[in-house]
Amino acid sequence: MTTPQQVPTSPSKSSASTSKSVKPITLTLPRKSRTKSHGIGTGGKNSDPLDIDNSAFEAEHYCNVLLIEKHLSELIQRDNDLSTEIRQLDGDMKTLVYENYNKFISATDTIRKMKSNVESMESEMDQLSKSISNISNVTSLVNDALGPKREKIRQLTGVHDLLKKIQFIFELPTRLKLCLDQESYAQAVRYYAKTSRLLEHYRSLSVFSSIESECKEIIDKVSKKIRENMTSENATGSEITDCIVLLISLKEPPQQLAKEYLDLQETVLSKLLVATIDEMPKIPADYLLKSSEDYQLTTSDERAIIELTYLNEKFLKELNKFVESFNGFFLQPPKECRDTKSPGKSPAKSPKNNDLIRYVSTTLDVEVKELVRKEFLEFIGAITSEYLTIVDGLLEFPNNILDFKPETHIKLLNKLNFAALSCASLSSVIKFDERIKEVISTWETGIGKRLFGNAEKELIEKFVEFSEKQKTKVFSSSQQRFKYVQTFVLDTETWLTTYLTKDCLRIIKECVKTEVPMFENKDDVEKFLKKIQAEFREFWYSIINSMMKYVSPINPYPINPQDPPPPITSLIMSRMLLDFGEIIVTQVYTSFSDRLYTSRDNRNRFAIDVYGGYGERHSISKELAQDVREIVGVCKDIAQRILERYVEIVGNRISMNIRGIYTMKSSITNLTDVPSRPTSVSKIWNVIITELTLIEKEVVMLYGTEEENNLDDQDSNSLPSTDQNSTANQDNSNTIRAPYAHSNSSYSSINSNRPKSSNPFFASFTHLTSHIDKLFSDRIEIFGIVEIGKPGIMMGVIKILLKAWIETVRMQTLTNKIFQQIQVDSEFVRLKLWKYIEDERILNTMLQELASSAFRRCAEDPLPLENTVSDP
C-alpha cells in the first residue's frame, strides 16, 4: 500500500534562499474511495479495522476475514484488483509530482524576479520623493514673490474690462447705425441686448440717458425693418421664425407676437402644402436616388414612396419646426435655444456665420396663454388632418384587390412611422405619433376588410345571378337545371377556397415577409396578424349573416323585395354552410396556420389538434383554434336554420294549392261532373305530387347519399312534368279501382248503425273518442327542427302540407260528397307519401286528425264509401 508522501518544492539552491519569504507547500496525494471496490462500508464508524482507507486498518485481520468468507477464485480476483489499484495510484502520484514540480520551478523564478525589481523600485521611489520636495520649495518661493502683485493685476484687469464696456456703450449708437445701414439686424439686436440692462440701470446719468435715447431711436427703425421682412410675401417659415426671435429679444408685446406669428405661419404653411401637392406629380423618378434612403425603388408602381418622401421633406419638416418654435417661444418658456440668422435681404450684407444664440422666451398670463394654446392647437390639428388625408390617398387600395402589391404600401408606412419618430415636437403637442399609429392600424384593418369583403361581395353576387337565372327559366329540361345547380355549388365552394387559401393568403404573407423595419419586430407582426385574424373571423360571420338576410322574408339585397329568391337558393346556402362547417373552414384555417403561424423550424407554435366534420385531424395554431371551433359551430347552426327556412317556404308554396278546393263553391265546379260517389282523386293532387317529386330531386342532389344520387340519376329521364297536358293525362291513372274502393270501406263505420271497419283513419268517430285519441297521440311539431338529410327535409315539407290540409278542412263546412272526396284523396296521399318518410306514425297521426276534422265539419250525415264501390 502507498502512503501520502511529502513532495519537495525544488532541489535547487535557489529555493533555499527564498524559504524564509515563501511558505513551503505540501501536496498530499488524495486517496480514492474504496467503499465500492471492496464492497465494505465504514457504516459511519470512526475506526474500522476492515476499512482499507481507515487509519485503524489491520491488514492481518482483514486477510483472515477474507480467507474465511471468500472462495479461492474470489481471493485471486481480490488480489488482482489490489495490484491494479496499487499500480494506478503509483502512476497518479508520479504524474502529480511531475506536474507540481514544474509549477514550483516557475514560481521560484517569478519570486526571484520580483525580489530584484523591488530592490530597484525602492531607490527610484526615494529619488522621486526628493524631486517632489524640491518642486514644492520652488513653488513656495515663486508664490511668495508674486503674491503682492497678483491683487494689483486683478484690479487693473477689472478696470480694463470696465473701460472696454464703457467704450462699447459710447460706440453703441454708431455700431447700431452701421448695422441698420448694412441690414445686419441680428447683429444690431445682439449689440442692443448686451447693453439694454446697463443703459436702463444708469439712466439717471445724463451721458447714459442720451445714449439710450439715441439707441432706442435706431432700434425702433431696426424693429420696423424686421417686421417688414417678416410680413413680406416672399418670406419663408424659417425667416419668419428668425424675425420673431429678434422681436422677442427686443421685448415686443408677447401676445401680439404670438398672434402675428401664428397668422403668418398659417398662411405660409397652407401655401406650402398646396404648392407641395401640385409639385408631387412632377417629381423626377430619381428623386430618392439623390437622398439617403435605406432602400431604392424597384418598380414604377412605387411612385407613392417618392411623393411621400417629397411631402415630408418639403412640408412636414417645416411644420415640425414651427411647432417646436411656437411651443418654445410662447407656451413652454424658457426652453428653446435657437441659431438665428439675419433676415437681411442679402447674405453678403450680414456677418458670415452669424450664430446669434439666444434663450428667447415670453411670459403670458394664464388666460392669454390658454387662448393662444387653443388657437395654436386648432390650426395644427387642422393642417395635420390635411396632411393625413393626402397620406390616405397614397395608401388607397386598387379597385382589384388581387393586383395589390403590399411591399409598396409597407415601405410607405415605414417611412410614415419614421417621420412620426422624427417629429418629436408634433408628437408632444398633438400626439402625432399616435395618429400615425392609427393610420397604420387602419391600413392593417383595411387590407383585411378589402380582401375578405371582396370575397363576400362576389359570393352574394353569384347567388343573385343564380337566383335570376333560376327565375328566367332558361333551362330546356329539369335535368339541365339540376346539373347547373350541382355545378354552381361545386364551382362556388372551389372558388371561395382557392381565393382564401391562395390569393388572400399570398397577399397577407407578402405583408409579413416584407423586410422593412416596421415588421422587423416580432410583436409588430403578431399585432398585424391579430387584426387579420379579427377581420377573417368577422368575414365568416358576415357571410353567414348575409346568407340569412338573403333568404329572410325581408330581402335587403338589390332585387325586387316582392320577388324573393327561389327556394332552391335557401337549400344551396344551407348545403354550403354545412360544407363550411364540416370541411372548408377547417381547411382554410389550417392553411393560414401553416403559412402565417409557423416558426423558423417550420413547426406550428403551440399547435392544437382540431378535428373536422369527417373525423380528420388538423394541426392549427392555438391563436386560431378557438375561432375555428366557434365558426364551425355557427355555420352548422345557421345551416340548420336556413334549411328550416327552405322547408317552410316550400311547404307553404305547395300548401297554397289545396286552399279552397273543398269549399261549397268549389264542389259545384269541380265535383259536378263526377259520379255521386267519387272514384278518382282531386286534380290538384297530381300537381302536388309532381312538385314533391321535383323537391325530392333537389334535396337528393344536395343532401342525398351516394346511393340516393345513383338511383336519382337512373330515374332522371322519368321525372314528372309540370305541364297541364301531362297533368290531365295522369287523371285516368289515378281512377279508384275496386281494390282501392275496398280499402276505403271504413268510412261506413263512421255511423254507429253501420258495420265496423278496419280502416285506421275513419273508424268509429264520436266526439269523445276523437278527443281521447288526440289526448294520447304524440304531439307533432310542424315547424320544429328539420333533420339534415332527405328523409328529414321531405318529412318537414309533408308535415306543413298535411297541416295546411287539416286546417283547410277544419275551416270549411263540408257536404257528404266533399267528405267522400276527402276520403279518396287521403288514401291517395297515404299511398304516395309513404316513400318520402321514415316514421309512418307521423303520417298516420296527421291523416287521422284530417279524418276527425272532416267528420266534425260535415254538415250532413257522413256517408263514407261502401265496400261495393267499383270501377265505373
Tab-separated table of N, CA, C and O in Angstrom, residues 265-274 315-316 319 322-323 376-390 426 430 432 435:
chain	number	residue	atom	x	y	z
A	265	GLN	N	-47.475	82.121	-40.090
A	265	GLN	CA	-47.104	80.730	-40.361
A	265	GLN	C	-48.284	79.938	-40.915
A	265	GLN	O	-48.101	79.028	-41.736
A	266	GLU	N	-49.499	80.273	-40.490
A	266	GLU	CA	-50.671	79.593	-41.052
A	266	GLU	C	-50.771	79.846	-42.542
A	266	GLU	O	-51.035	78.932	-43.338
A	267	THR	N	-50.528	81.103	-42.938
A	267	THR	CA	-50.566	81.435	-44.369
A	267	THR	C	-49.433	80.742	-45.126
A	267	THR	O	-49.649	80.151	-46.198
A	268	VAL	N	-48.243	80.798	-44.562
A	268	VAL	CA	-47.084	80.219	-45.244
A	268	VAL	C	-47.223	78.701	-45.369
A	268	VAL	O	-46.988	78.127	-46.454
A	269	LEU	N	-47.620	78.030	-44.291
A	269	LEU	CA	-47.717	76.571	-44.329
A	269	LEU	C	-48.849	76.102	-45.228
A	269	LEU	O	-48.728	75.070	-45.914
A	270	SER	N	-49.949	76.828	-45.245
A	270	SER	CA	-51.057	76.454	-46.138
A	270	SER	C	-50.632	76.566	-47.590
A	270	SER	O	-50.913	75.677	-48.412
A	271	LYS	N	-49.947	77.664	-47.918
A	271	LYS	CA	-49.444	77.810	-49.287
A	271	LYS	C	-48.413	76.738	-49.609
A	271	LYS	O	-48.388	76.202	-50.729
A	272	LEU	N	-47.580	76.434	-48.635
A	272	LEU	CA	-46.548	75.425	-48.869
A	272	LEU	C	-47.169	74.055	-49.116
A	272	LEU	O	-46.705	73.301	-49.989
A	273	LEU	N	-48.224	73.729	-48.381
A	273	LEU	CA	-48.884	72.436	-48.579
A	273	LEU	C	-49.515	72.349	-49.964
A	273	LEU	O	-49.381	71.333	-50.658
A	274	VAL	N	-50.193	73.424	-50.379
A	274	VAL	CA	-50.813	73.429	-51.710
A	274	VAL	C	-49.748	73.316	-52.790
A	274	VAL	O	-49.896	72.548	-53.765
A	315	PHE	N	-42.788	69.766	-46.531
A	315	PHE	CA	-43.854	70.308	-45.686
A	315	PHE	C	-43.760	69.871	-44.236
A	315	PHE	O	-43.802	70.699	-43.317
A	316	LEU	N	-43.643	68.560	-43.996
A	316	LEU	CA	-43.730	68.068	-42.622
A	316	LEU	C	-42.590	68.599	-41.757
A	316	LEU	O	-42.797	68.940	-40.582
A	319	LEU	N	-43.422	72.145	-40.805
A	319	LEU	CA	-44.482	72.159	-39.797
A	319	LEU	C	-43.933	71.811	-38.417
A	319	LEU	O	-44.280	72.449	-37.412
A	322	PHE	N	-42.006	74.774	-36.993
A	322	PHE	CA	-42.894	75.819	-36.488
A	322	PHE	C	-43.481	75.435	-35.129
A	322	PHE	O	-43.539	76.256	-34.205
A	323	VAL	N	-43.931	74.182	-35.015
A	323	VAL	CA	-44.492	73.727	-33.737
A	323	VAL	C	-43.444	73.816	-32.636
A	323	VAL	O	-43.729	74.258	-31.511
A	376	PHE	N	-53.643	77.811	-31.428
A	376	PHE	CA	-52.487	77.093	-31.984
A	376	PHE	C	-52.831	75.634	-32.258
A	376	PHE	O	-52.550	75.093	-33.345
A	377	LEU	N	-53.475	74.975	-31.291
A	377	LEU	CA	-53.829	73.558	-31.457
A	377	LEU	C	-54.872	73.369	-32.551
A	377	LEU	O	-54.846	72.366	-33.275
A	378	GLU	N	-55.806	74.308	-32.684
A	378	GLU	CA	-56.808	74.194	-33.745
A	378	GLU	C	-56.148	74.227	-35.122
A	378	GLU	O	-56.484	73.433	-36.000
A	379	PHE	N	-55.216	75.141	-35.297
A	379	PHE	CA	-54.533	75.233	-36.592
A	379	PHE	C	-53.686	73.996	-36.861
A	379	PHE	O	-53.740	73.422	-37.961
A	380	ILE	N	-52.914	73.566	-35.874
A	380	ILE	CA	-52.044	72.403	-36.073
A	380	ILE	C	-52.883	71.150	-36.335
A	380	ILE	O	-52.552	70.324	-37.198
A	381	GLY	N	-53.974	71.000	-35.580
A	381	GLY	CA	-54.836	69.833	-35.811
A	381	GLY	C	-55.442	69.826	-37.196
A	381	GLY	O	-55.508	68.784	-37.857
A	382	ALA	N	-55.868	71.001	-37.672
A	382	ALA	CA	-56.491	71.076	-38.994
A	382	ALA	C	-55.495	70.783	-40.101
A	382	ALA	O	-55.771	69.998	-41.025
A	383	ILE	N	-54.320	71.390	-40.034
A	383	ILE	CA	-53.356	71.198	-41.124
A	383	ILE	C	-52.750	69.797	-41.070
A	383	ILE	O	-52.394	69.221	-42.105
A	384	THR	N	-52.658	69.216	-39.870
A	384	THR	CA	-52.196	67.822	-39.774
A	384	THR	C	-53.217	66.875	-40.381
A	384	THR	O	-52.856	65.877	-41.023
A	385	SER	N	-54.496	67.175	-40.196
A	385	SER	CA	-55.538	66.343	-40.805
A	385	SER	C	-55.457	66.396	-42.321
A	385	SER	O	-55.663	65.384	-43.003
A	386	GLU	N	-55.150	67.580	-42.869
A	386	GLU	CA	-54.972	67.679	-44.322
A	386	GLU	C	-53.791	66.826	-44.781
A	386	GLU	O	-53.862	66.154	-45.826
A	387	TYR	N	-52.734	66.842	-44.014
A	387	TYR	CA	-51.568	66.011	-44.357
A	387	TYR	C	-51.935	64.526	-44.340
A	387	TYR	O	-51.577	63.773	-45.263
A	388	LEU	N	-52.666	64.103	-43.312
A	388	LEU	CA	-53.042	62.692	-43.210
A	388	LEU	C	-54.031	62.303	-44.301
A	388	LEU	O	-54.059	61.144	-44.734
A	389	THR	N	-54.850	63.259	-44.751
A	389	THR	CA	-55.754	62.968	-45.870
A	389	THR	C	-54.958	62.670	-47.133
A	389	THR	O	-55.306	61.759	-47.903
A	390	ILE	N	-53.904	63.432	-47.353
A	390	ILE	CA	-53.033	63.158	-48.508
A	390	ILE	C	-52.393	61.783	-48.371
A	390	ILE	O	-52.293	61.018	-49.342
A	426	LEU	N	-44.218	67.715	-32.845
A	426	LEU	CA	-45.601	67.429	-33.228
A	426	LEU	C	-46.211	66.348	-32.345
A	426	LEU	O	-47.374	66.429	-31.948
A	430	ILE	N	-49.642	67.411	-30.338
A	430	ILE	CA	-50.926	66.860	-30.801
A	430	ILE	C	-50.898	65.335	-30.907
A	430	ILE	O	-51.754	64.744	-31.559
A	432	PHE	N	-48.869	63.335	-32.552
A	432	PHE	CA	-48.753	62.985	-33.962
A	432	PHE	C	-48.364	61.531	-34.150
A	432	PHE	O	-48.831	60.864	-35.086
A	435	ARG	N	-51.393	59.378	-33.943
A	435	ARG	CA	-52.241	59.485	-35.134
A	435	ARG	C	-51.646	58.682	-36.292
A	435	ARG	O	-52.389	58.091	-37.099
